Coordinates of C-alpha atoms in Angstrom, one line a residue:
M730 CA 40.8 22.8 22.4
N731 CA 43.6 20.5 21.5
R732 CA 41.8 17.2 21.7
I733 CA 38.3 16.0 22.6
G734 CA 37.5 12.8 24.4
L735 CA 33.9 11.4 24.3
I736 CA 32.4 9.3 27.1
L737 CA 28.9 7.9 26.6
L738 CA 26.9 6.7 29.6
A739 CA 23.7 4.6 29.4
L740 CA 23.5 4.9 25.6
M741 CA 20.5 2.9 24.4
A742 CA 18.8 5.4 22.1
S743 CA 17.2 6.4 18.8
A744 CA 18.1 9.6 17.0
V745 CA 15.4 9.0 14.6
M746 CA 12.3 8.9 16.9
S747 CA 13.5 11.2 19.6
A748 CA 11.1 13.9 20.8
T749 CA 13.1 16.6 18.9
A750 CA 12.5 14.8 15.6
F751 CA 8.7 15.3 15.8
A752 CA 6.8 16.9 18.6
H753 CA 3.1 16.5 19.2
E754 CA 2.4 19.8 17.4
H755 CA 3.5 19.9 13.8
D756 CA 4.5 23.5 14.0
S757 CA 7.3 22.7 16.4
I758 CA 9.3 20.8 13.7
E759 CA 12.8 22.1 13.4
W760 CA 13.2 22.4 9.6
R761 CA 16.5 21.8 8.0
T762 CA 15.6 23.8 4.9
D763 CA 14.1 27.3 4.3
D764 CA 12.0 25.9 1.5
Q765 CA 8.6 27.3 2.5
A766 CA 6.8 25.6 -0.5
F767 CA 8.2 22.3 0.6
H768 CA 7.1 22.9 4.2
E769 CA 3.6 23.6 2.9
L770 CA 3.7 20.3 1.0
I771 CA 4.6 18.5 4.2
R772 CA 1.7 20.2 6.1
W773 CA -0.7 19.2 3.3
R774 CA 0.5 15.6 3.5
Q775 CA 0.0 15.7 7.3
S776 CA -3.5 17.0 7.0
H777 CA -4.5 14.5 4.3
G778 CA -2.6 11.5 5.5
C779 CA -3.7 11.1 9.2
E780 CA -5.7 8.1 8.3
H781 CA -5.9 6.1 5.1
K782 CA -8.5 7.2 2.6
P783 CA -10.7 9.5 4.7
A784 CA -14.0 9.2 3.1
H785 CA -16.4 12.0 2.2
L786 CA -19.0 9.4 1.4
D787 CA -21.6 10.7 3.9
S788 CA -22.6 13.3 1.4
L789 CA -23.2 10.9 -1.5
G790 CA -26.4 9.5 -0.1
K791 CA -26.4 6.4 -2.3
I792 CA -23.8 4.2 -0.6
S793 CA -24.8 1.6 2.0
R794 CA -22.7 2.0 5.1
V795 CA -22.0 -0.9 7.4
A796 CA -20.0 -0.3 10.5
G797 CA -18.3 -3.1 12.3
N798 CA -15.9 -5.9 11.6
F799 CA -15.3 -8.1 8.5
G800 CA -17.5 -11.1 7.8
L801 CA -14.5 -13.4 7.1
P802 CA -11.2 -11.7 8.0
Y803 CA -9.1 -14.8 7.8
P804 CA -8.8 -17.6 5.2
T805 CA -10.3 -21.0 6.0
A806 CA -8.1 -24.1 6.1
N807 CA -9.6 -25.2 2.8
M808 CA -8.5 -22.0 1.1
Y809 CA -4.9 -23.2 1.4
D810 CA -5.8 -26.4 -0.4
T811 CA -6.6 -24.7 -3.7
D812 CA -4.7 -22.3 -6.0
I813 CA -6.9 -19.8 -7.8
N814 CA -5.3 -18.7 -11.1
Y815 CA -7.9 -16.9 -13.2
Y816 CA -11.0 -14.7 -13.0
G817 CA -13.2 -14.0 -15.9
I818 CA -15.6 -11.2 -14.8
D819 CA -18.5 -10.3 -17.1
V820 CA -20.6 -7.5 -15.6
V821 CA -23.7 -5.7 -17.1
L822 CA -24.3 -2.3 -15.4
D823 CA -27.8 -0.9 -14.9
F824 CA -27.4 2.7 -13.8
D825 CA -31.1 3.3 -13.4
A826 CA -31.6 0.4 -11.0
E827 CA -28.0 0.6 -9.6
S828 CA -27.7 -3.1 -10.1
I829 CA -25.5 -5.6 -11.9
D830 CA -26.0 -8.8 -13.8
A831 CA -22.8 -10.9 -13.8
V832 CA -21.2 -14.1 -14.9
V833 CA -17.9 -14.9 -13.2
E834 CA -15.5 -17.8 -14.1
I835 CA -13.0 -18.8 -11.5
G836 CA -10.2 -21.1 -12.6
G837 CA -8.0 -23.0 -10.2
R838 CA -6.4 -26.3 -9.2
A839 CA -6.5 -28.6 -6.2
L840 CA -3.3 -28.8 -4.1
V841 CA -4.4 -31.9 -2.1
D842 CA -6.0 -35.2 -2.8
D843 CA -9.7 -35.9 -2.1
L844 CA -10.8 -32.3 -2.2
T845 CA -14.6 -32.4 -1.8
F846 CA -15.4 -28.7 -1.6
V847 CA -13.9 -25.3 -2.5
D848 CA -14.2 -22.3 -0.1
L849 CA -14.4 -18.9 -1.7
T850 CA -15.7 -15.5 -0.5
F851 CA -18.9 -13.9 -1.7
H852 CA -21.2 -11.6 0.2
T853 CA -24.8 -12.6 0.6
G854 CA -27.5 -10.4 -1.0
F855 CA -27.2 -11.3 -4.7
N856 CA -29.7 -13.5 -6.5
I857 CA -27.6 -16.5 -7.6
S858 CA -29.0 -18.2 -10.7
S859 CA -26.6 -21.0 -11.1
V860 CA -23.3 -22.4 -9.9
K861 CA -21.4 -24.9 -12.1
V862 CA -18.1 -26.7 -11.8
N863 CA -16.5 -27.8 -15.1
G864 CA -19.8 -27.3 -16.8
L865 CA -21.9 -29.3 -14.4
T866 CA -24.5 -27.7 -12.1
V867 CA -23.5 -28.2 -8.4
S868 CA -24.6 -27.3 -5.0
Y869 CA -23.3 -24.5 -2.8
Q870 CA -23.6 -23.0 0.6
Q871 CA -23.4 -19.3 1.5
S872 CA -23.1 -17.7 5.0
V873 CA -22.2 -14.0 5.3
D874 CA -18.9 -13.9 3.3
L875 CA -18.1 -17.6 3.1
F876 CA -19.2 -19.2 -0.2
T877 CA -18.6 -22.9 -0.5
V878 CA -18.9 -24.8 -3.8
Y879 CA -19.1 -28.6 -4.0
P880 CA -17.6 -30.2 -7.2
P881 CA -19.5 -33.1 -8.7
Q882 CA -16.7 -35.4 -7.7
A883 CA -13.7 -35.2 -5.4
L884 CA -10.6 -33.5 -6.9
D885 CA -7.1 -34.8 -6.5
S886 CA -3.9 -32.8 -6.4
S887 CA -3.2 -30.8 -9.6
D888 CA -6.8 -31.4 -10.9
Q889 CA -8.0 -28.3 -12.7
F890 CA -11.4 -26.8 -12.1
V891 CA -13.5 -23.9 -13.5
I892 CA -16.3 -22.6 -11.3
E893 CA -19.0 -20.5 -13.0
V894 CA -21.4 -18.3 -11.0
V895 CA -24.3 -16.5 -12.5
Y896 CA -25.9 -13.8 -10.3
S897 CA -27.6 -10.4 -10.2
G898 CA -28.8 -7.8 -7.8
V899 CA -28.0 -4.5 -6.2
P900 CA -24.5 -4.4 -4.7
Q901 CA -23.9 -3.0 -1.3
Y902 CA -20.8 -0.9 -0.8
L903 CA -19.9 -2.5 2.5
E904 CA -17.4 -0.2 3.9
T905 CA -14.6 -1.0 6.3
P906 CA -14.8 0.4 9.8
W907 CA -12.6 3.3 8.5
G908 CA -15.1 4.3 5.8
T909 CA -13.9 2.9 2.4
G910 CA -12.8 -0.2 0.5
G911 CA -16.3 -1.7 0.3
G912 CA -16.4 -3.0 -3.3
L913 CA -18.6 -1.6 -6.1
A914 CA -20.6 1.7 -5.9
Y915 CA -22.9 3.7 -8.1
T916 CA -22.7 7.4 -7.2
G917 CA -22.2 10.8 -8.5
Y918 CA -20.2 13.3 -6.5
Y919 CA -17.5 14.7 -8.7
T920 CA -19.3 13.8 -11.8
S921 CA -22.9 13.2 -12.9
Q922 CA -22.8 9.3 -13.0
I923 CA -20.2 6.8 -12.2
C924 CA -19.9 3.1 -11.3
Q925 CA -16.6 2.4 -9.6
T926 CA -14.8 -0.2 -7.5
E927 CA -12.5 0.2 -4.5
S928 CA -11.8 -3.1 -2.7
E929 CA -9.0 -2.9 -0.2
P930 CA -8.9 -4.9 2.1
Y931 CA -11.9 -7.2 1.6
G932 CA -14.2 -5.5 -0.8
S933 CA -13.9 -7.6 -3.9
R934 CA -16.1 -10.3 -2.3
N935 CA -18.9 -7.6 -2.2
W936 CA -19.2 -7.6 -6.0
F937 CA -17.8 -10.9 -7.4
P938 CA -17.1 -14.4 -6.0
C939 CA -13.4 -14.9 -5.4
K940 CA -10.8 -15.9 -2.9
D941 CA -10.5 -12.4 -1.3
F942 CA -7.1 -12.8 0.5
P943 CA -3.8 -11.4 -0.8
H944 CA -1.8 -14.6 -0.5
D945 CA -3.5 -16.2 -3.6
K946 CA -2.9 -14.0 -6.6
V947 CA -4.3 -15.1 -9.9
D948 CA -2.2 -15.2 -13.1
S949 CA -4.7 -13.3 -15.3
V950 CA -8.0 -11.5 -15.3
D951 CA -10.5 -10.7 -18.1
M952 CA -12.8 -7.9 -17.2
M953 CA -15.8 -7.4 -19.5
V954 CA -18.1 -4.4 -18.6
T955 CA -21.3 -3.7 -20.5
H956 CA -22.4 -0.1 -20.1
P957 CA -24.2 2.8 -21.8
D958 CA -22.3 3.4 -25.1
A959 CA -21.6 7.1 -24.4
M960 CA -19.6 6.1 -21.2
T961 CA -16.0 4.9 -20.9
T962 CA -14.7 2.0 -18.8
S963 CA -11.1 2.0 -17.6
G964 CA -9.5 -1.1 -15.9
N965 CA -6.5 -3.2 -15.2
G966 CA -4.0 -4.2 -17.9
L967 CA -4.5 -3.7 -21.6
L968 CA -7.6 -2.7 -23.5
Q969 CA -8.7 -5.6 -25.7
S970 CA -11.8 -4.3 -27.4
I971 CA -14.8 -2.0 -27.2
S972 CA -17.8 -3.6 -28.9
D973 CA -21.0 -1.7 -29.9
N974 CA -23.9 -3.9 -28.9
G975 CA -26.4 -2.0 -31.1
D976 CA -28.9 -1.4 -28.3
G977 CA -27.4 1.7 -26.7
T978 CA -24.8 -0.2 -24.8
A979 CA -21.2 -1.2 -25.4
T980 CA -18.9 -3.8 -23.9
T981 CA -15.4 -2.9 -22.9
H982 CA -12.9 -5.7 -22.4
W983 CA -9.7 -5.3 -20.3
R984 CA -7.2 -8.0 -19.7
T985 CA -4.2 -8.2 -17.4
S986 CA -1.7 -11.0 -17.7
Y987 CA 0.4 -10.2 -14.6
P988 CA -0.3 -11.9 -11.3
I989 CA -2.8 -9.7 -9.3
A990 CA -4.4 -9.7 -5.9
T991 CA -8.1 -9.4 -5.7
Y992 CA -8.2 -6.1 -3.8
V993 CA -6.6 -4.3 -6.8
I994 CA -8.9 -5.8 -9.5
H995 CA -10.8 -2.7 -10.6
F996 CA -12.8 -0.8 -13.1
I997 CA -14.4 2.7 -13.4
C998 CA -17.3 3.5 -15.8
A999 CA -18.1 7.1 -16.3
Y1000 CA -18.3 9.9 -18.9
Q1001 CA -14.5 10.2 -19.2
S1002 CA -12.0 11.5 -21.7
L1003 CA -8.7 9.7 -22.5
Y1004 CA -5.3 11.4 -22.5
E1005 CA -2.3 9.3 -23.5
Q1006 CA 1.5 9.7 -23.3
Q1007 CA 4.3 7.3 -24.1
W1008 CA 7.2 6.5 -21.7
E1009 CA 10.5 5.5 -23.4
Y1010 CA 11.7 3.1 -20.7
A1011 CA 14.5 1.8 -22.8
P1012 CA 16.0 3.0 -26.2
G1013 CA 13.2 2.5 -28.7
Q1014 CA 10.9 0.8 -26.2
F1015 CA 7.7 2.6 -25.2
M1016 CA 4.9 2.0 -22.7
P1017 CA 1.5 3.7 -22.8
V1018 CA 0.8 6.1 -19.9
V1019 CA -2.9 7.0 -19.8
V1020 CA -5.3 9.3 -18.0
Y1021 CA -9.0 8.7 -17.8
A1022 CA -10.8 11.9 -16.5
F1023 CA -14.2 13.5 -16.4
D1024 CA -14.5 17.2 -17.3
G1025 CA -14.1 20.0 -14.8
Y1026 CA -10.8 19.1 -13.1
P1027 CA -8.0 20.3 -15.5
Q1028 CA -5.5 20.7 -12.6
A1029 CA -5.7 17.0 -11.7
V1030 CA -5.3 16.0 -15.4
N1031 CA -2.3 18.4 -15.7
N1032 CA -0.7 16.9 -12.6
Y1033 CA -1.0 13.4 -14.0
L1034 CA 0.5 14.5 -17.3
T1035 CA 3.2 16.5 -15.7
Y1036 CA 4.5 14.1 -13.0
T1037 CA 3.7 10.5 -14.0
V1038 CA 6.4 9.9 -16.7
P1039 CA 9.2 11.5 -14.7
Q1040 CA 8.2 9.6 -11.6
L1041 CA 8.2 6.3 -13.4
Q1042 CA 11.8 7.0 -14.5
I1043 CA 12.9 8.0 -11.0
L1044 CA 11.4 5.0 -9.3
S1045 CA 12.8 2.7 -12.0
D1046 CA 16.2 4.2 -11.3
M1047 CA 15.8 3.6 -7.6
F1048 CA 14.2 0.2 -7.4
G1049 CA 14.4 -1.5 -10.8
L1050 CA 12.3 -1.2 -14.0
Y1051 CA 8.5 -0.6 -13.5
P1052 CA 7.3 -4.2 -13.0
F1053 CA 4.2 -4.0 -15.3
V1054 CA 5.9 -2.5 -18.4
E1055 CA 4.4 -5.0 -20.8
E1056 CA 0.9 -3.4 -20.1
K1057 CA 0.6 0.2 -19.1
Y1058 CA 0.6 2.8 -16.3
G1059 CA -2.9 4.3 -15.8
N1060 CA -4.3 7.1 -13.8
S1061 CA -8.0 8.0 -13.4
I1062 CA -10.3 10.3 -11.5
Y1063 CA -13.1 8.9 -9.5
D1064 CA -15.5 9.6 -6.6
L1065 CA -14.0 7.6 -3.6
W1066 CA -10.5 8.6 -2.3
G1067 CA -7.4 7.0 -3.6
M1068 CA -6.4 3.5 -4.6
E1069 CA -3.3 1.8 -6.2
N1070 CA -5.3 -0.5 -8.4
Q1071 CA -2.7 -2.4 -10.5
T1072 CA -1.8 -0.5 -13.6
M1073 CA -4.9 1.8 -13.1
V1074 CA -4.5 4.1 -10.1
A1075 CA -7.6 6.1 -9.1
L1076 CA -7.7 9.3 -7.1
V1077 CA -10.3 12.0 -6.3
P1078 CA -9.4 15.4 -8.0
S1079 CA -8.4 17.1 -4.7
I1080 CA -5.5 14.7 -4.0
A1081 CA -4.3 14.1 -7.5
N1082 CA -1.1 16.0 -6.8
E1083 CA 2.6 15.2 -7.0
T1084 CA 3.0 13.5 -3.7
I1085 CA -0.1 11.2 -3.8
I1086 CA 0.5 10.4 -7.5
L1087 CA 4.0 9.3 -6.4
H1088 CA 2.7 7.3 -3.4
E1089 CA 0.2 5.3 -5.5
M1090 CA 2.9 4.7 -8.1
A1091 CA 5.3 3.4 -5.5
H1092 CA 2.7 0.7 -4.6
H1093 CA 3.5 -0.9 -8.0
W1094 CA 6.8 -2.1 -6.5
W1095 CA 5.7 -2.2 -2.9
G1096 CA 2.2 -3.8 -2.8
N1097 CA 1.4 -4.9 -6.3
L1098 CA 4.6 -6.5 -7.4
I1099 CA 5.2 -7.9 -3.9
T1100 CA 2.0 -8.0 -1.9
C1101 CA 1.8 -8.3 1.9
R1102 CA 0.9 -12.0 2.5
D1103 CA -1.9 -10.9 4.8
F1104 CA -2.9 -7.5 6.3
H1105 CA -1.0 -8.2 9.5
H1106 CA 2.0 -7.0 7.4
I1107 CA 0.4 -4.1 5.6
W1108 CA 3.4 -1.9 6.4
L1109 CA 5.2 -3.7 3.6
N1110 CA 2.8 -1.9 1.3
E1111 CA 2.0 1.4 3.0
G1112 CA 5.1 2.0 5.0
F1113 CA 7.3 1.3 2.0
A1114 CA 5.2 3.6 -0.3
T1115 CA 5.2 6.4 2.3
Y1116 CA 9.0 6.1 2.7
T1117 CA 9.3 6.2 -1.1
E1118 CA 7.9 9.8 -0.9
A1119 CA 10.8 10.8 1.3
L1120 CA 13.3 9.1 -1.1
Y1121 CA 11.7 10.9 -4.0
Y1122 CA 12.2 14.3 -2.5
E1123 CA 15.7 13.4 -1.5
Y1124 CA 16.4 12.5 -5.1
L1125 CA 15.0 15.8 -6.3
Y1126 CA 16.2 18.2 -3.7
G1127 CA 18.8 16.6 -1.4
E1128 CA 19.3 15.3 2.1
D1129 CA 17.9 18.3 4.1
H1130 CA 14.6 18.0 2.3
Y1131 CA 14.6 14.3 3.0
H1132 CA 15.0 14.8 6.7
D1133 CA 12.3 17.5 6.7
Y1134 CA 10.0 15.1 5.1
I1135 CA 10.8 12.3 7.6
A1136 CA 10.3 14.8 10.4
G1137 CA 6.8 15.5 9.2
Q1138 CA 5.8 11.8 9.6
G1139 CA 4.7 12.0 13.2
C1140 CA 4.2 8.7 15.0
L1141 CA 5.2 9.2 18.6
N1142 CA 3.8 6.7 21.1
A1143 CA 2.2 4.7 18.4
G1144 CA 1.2 1.0 18.5
S1145 CA 2.9 -2.0 16.9
V1146 CA 3.5 -1.8 13.1
Y1147 CA 2.5 -5.5 12.9
V1148 CA -1.3 -5.4 12.9
E1149 CA -2.2 -7.9 15.6
D1150 CA -5.9 -8.2 14.9
V1151 CA -7.0 -7.5 11.4
D1152 CA -10.6 -7.8 12.4
N1153 CA -10.6 -5.0 15.0
D1154 CA -7.4 -3.0 14.7
N1155 CA -7.1 -0.2 12.2
I1156 CA -5.2 -1.8 9.3
F1157 CA -4.8 1.5 7.6
S1158 CA -3.7 3.7 10.5
G1159 CA -1.9 6.7 9.0
T1160 CA 0.2 7.0 12.1
I1161 CA 1.3 3.4 12.3
S1162 CA 1.1 1.5 9.0
Y1163 CA 2.1 4.5 7.0
N1164 CA 4.3 6.9 9.0
K1165 CA 5.8 4.5 11.6
G1166 CA 6.3 1.9 8.8
S1167 CA 8.2 4.6 6.9
R1168 CA 10.3 5.4 9.8
V1169 CA 11.2 1.8 10.4
L1170 CA 12.9 1.9 6.9
H1171 CA 14.5 5.3 7.7
M1172 CA 16.0 3.8 10.9
L1173 CA 17.1 0.6 9.1
R1174 CA 18.9 2.7 6.6
N1175 CA 21.0 4.3 9.3
V1176 CA 21.7 1.0 11.0
V1177 CA 23.0 -0.8 7.9
G1178 CA 24.3 2.2 5.9
D1179 CA 23.2 3.6 2.6
S1180 CA 24.8 1.2 0.2
A1181 CA 23.6 -1.9 2.1
F1182 CA 20.1 -0.4 2.5
F1183 CA 19.5 0.2 -1.2
Q1184 CA 20.9 -3.2 -2.0
I1185 CA 18.4 -4.7 0.4
L1186 CA 15.5 -3.0 -1.4
R1187 CA 16.7 -4.2 -4.8
N1188 CA 17.3 -7.7 -3.6
Y1189 CA 13.9 -7.9 -2.0
Q1190 CA 12.0 -6.7 -5.0
S1191 CA 14.0 -8.9 -7.4
D1192 CA 13.7 -12.1 -5.4
P1193 CA 12.0 -14.6 -7.8
D1194 CA 10.3 -16.3 -4.9
L1195 CA 8.6 -13.0 -3.9
R1196 CA 8.3 -11.1 -7.2
Y1197 CA 4.7 -11.0 -8.4
R1198 CA 3.8 -13.0 -5.4
D1199 CA 3.5 -12.2 -1.7
A1200 CA 5.7 -11.7 1.3
D1201 CA 5.7 -11.1 5.1
S1202 CA 7.9 -9.1 7.4
Y1203 CA 10.3 -12.1 7.9
D1204 CA 11.0 -12.3 4.2
F1205 CA 12.1 -8.7 4.2
R1206 CA 14.1 -9.2 7.4
S1207 CA 15.9 -12.1 5.8
H1208 CA 17.0 -10.0 2.9
A1209 CA 18.2 -7.2 5.3
E1210 CA 20.2 -9.7 7.3
A1211 CA 21.7 -11.3 4.2
V1212 CA 23.1 -8.0 3.0
H1213 CA 24.0 -6.6 6.5
G1214 CA 25.8 -9.8 7.5
N1215 CA 24.4 -9.9 11.0
S1216 CA 21.1 -10.7 12.8
L1217 CA 18.7 -7.8 12.8
G1218 CA 16.2 -9.5 15.1
W1219 CA 16.8 -6.9 17.8
F1220 CA 15.8 -4.2 15.3
F1221 CA 12.7 -5.7 13.8
N1222 CA 11.4 -7.3 17.0
Q1223 CA 11.3 -3.9 18.8
W1224 CA 10.1 -1.8 15.9
L1225 CA 7.5 -4.1 14.3
Y1226 CA 6.1 -6.1 17.2
Q1227 CA 6.0 -3.7 20.2
P1228 CA 4.5 -0.3 20.5
G1229 CA 6.0 3.1 21.3
N1230 CA 9.4 4.7 21.0
P1231 CA 12.1 5.9 23.4
H1232 CA 11.6 9.0 25.5
Y1233 CA 14.9 10.6 26.5
E1234 CA 16.5 12.7 29.1
Y1235 CA 20.1 13.8 28.5
G1236 CA 22.8 16.1 29.8
W1237 CA 26.5 16.8 29.2
F1238 CA 29.5 18.5 30.7
H1239 CA 33.2 18.8 29.9
Y1240 CA 36.3 19.2 32.0
Y1241 CA 40.1 19.3 31.6
D1242 CA 41.9 16.1 32.4
S1243 CA 45.3 17.1 33.7
T1244 CA 46.6 13.6 33.6
S1245 CA 46.0 13.2 29.8
Q1246 CA 46.3 16.9 29.3
S1247 CA 43.1 16.9 27.2
D1248 CA 39.5 18.1 27.4
K1249 CA 36.9 15.5 28.2
L1250 CA 33.2 15.5 27.2
V1251 CA 30.7 13.5 29.2
V1252 CA 27.3 12.8 27.7
K1253 CA 24.5 11.0 29.6
I1254 CA 21.4 9.8 27.8
T1255 CA 18.6 8.0 29.7
Q1256 CA 15.4 6.4 28.5
V1257 CA 12.5 7.5 30.7
Q1258 CA 9.4 5.9 29.1
E1259 CA 8.3 4.4 32.3
Q1260 CA 5.3 6.5 33.2
D1261 CA 1.7 5.6 32.2
P1262 CA 0.3 5.5 29.6
Y1263 CA 3.6 5.1 27.7
Y1264 CA 5.3 2.3 29.6
Y1265 CA 7.5 0.4 27.1
P1266 CA 10.5 -1.8 27.4
M1267 CA 14.1 -0.6 26.8
F1268 CA 14.8 0.3 23.2
Q1269 CA 18.2 -0.6 21.7
M1270 CA 19.3 1.7 18.9
P1271 CA 22.5 3.4 17.7
L1272 CA 22.7 7.1 18.1
D1273 CA 24.7 9.6 16.1
L1274 CA 26.1 12.6 18.1
L1275 CA 27.5 15.8 16.7
V1276 CA 30.1 17.5 18.9
M1277 CA 31.1 21.0 17.8
Y1278 CA 34.1 23.0 19.1
P1279 CA 36.1 26.0 18.0
S1280 CA 38.5 24.1 15.6
G1281 CA 35.9 21.7 14.1
D1282 CA 33.4 19.1 14.9

């Protein structure tokens, strides 16, 4: 052929989410690489990532299960009238009774004048001994998850307050409808005895009084845990002290001075060993990288020690320096599933592998540094961390491996990435919040180009108005538009707020045009997602076509 002309008819399409990219059966993926080990890794990720944190907790026998919706899924109006800035959590563990005795201090300030009450979250069921505000005993009301405290006198804007709550009892691990994230649990599945927390999305309220919504991070947390002296307690931030109480118990004190959301405030108490490395993040500057693990799972420990430091360097190269470098990076083994607790990730041994270690680490940029303002926008946490997995394998092995990894993230005919109803919808849908959220970023990258895309990520994570704070999808869109230079409303509106994806029919033919004395190629692509149950509006997306002919492409 001397020349090729290209005519496109009815082109409103998406190369990324077409049926050829990922069919309903994983085995039909058209791999770009012959790397069988990599294909097995993707299949493992598919089998373990269909839904977030699939629980094995039925076999534990000690954890109270509550099916149904959340007691308080949305903040009250009063919760926007206060700024909570500190938690001091002092917990005494009783492994025999599986109970706790606790004193919690909550520091904050009023944001309005004439504030006569402070709304918090705290689940009923504990025996509350006293509630004080600024040292004075006060009244309170409690109903399901709402815990309202009445200061002795009205507070005006900028007035500081400290609420102290003394309580005791047997905590219930009140699971989400998807099986996990219910707070504090005593159990013993992978090890003989363990007390552990996992609190996403609304589990913190099940073990300490707090404002259990991600929009109000506190500036610092002191965590004091009293436990049998032969056990070890790991937690957020830096270890301050371990004190021998002389009665067979010890008190471990952890402190974090980075802003932190309630759902990643965390500790694990078990018979654990400590392994420690150092990461030289800048010439002559080191950060501790620690592993807390109980015996019997050497492969998990070896994976932590093998992958964590290199991954910290790779993600810092991609996105900017690890944002909690003044404290530590921690990994631990526990009995629940997997959680990105700030500076202290916890995983069960079976998933403590390269991919999941990387996923939870990615949350320290996407989720812990910048936290979704509410769980409507959870894709800003989970979609970003899932997409980081693909970027990581692209960094290590190249573009074909990247596309294979994306192809393994199946999300055809899925719902809206924006979680419309956090009380009833599955916030942690592996298909939607994780995989479709990841593919939104994959498609955005193609729309704006590589250089602009990575600039968007860096600008977003370095925004001083968002960094160590919270964001919603519009905040990210604003950064994308600022770099791209044009509105991207058409892109985000269809991919975040409506369900589904294009379904295509296509055909082509070529002919010789005697007038122009050249060959012509005609391609017709039509969207056909009109049949039930997959009726969706027209999708607008650019599409890359590859045309091959004898002398080139």
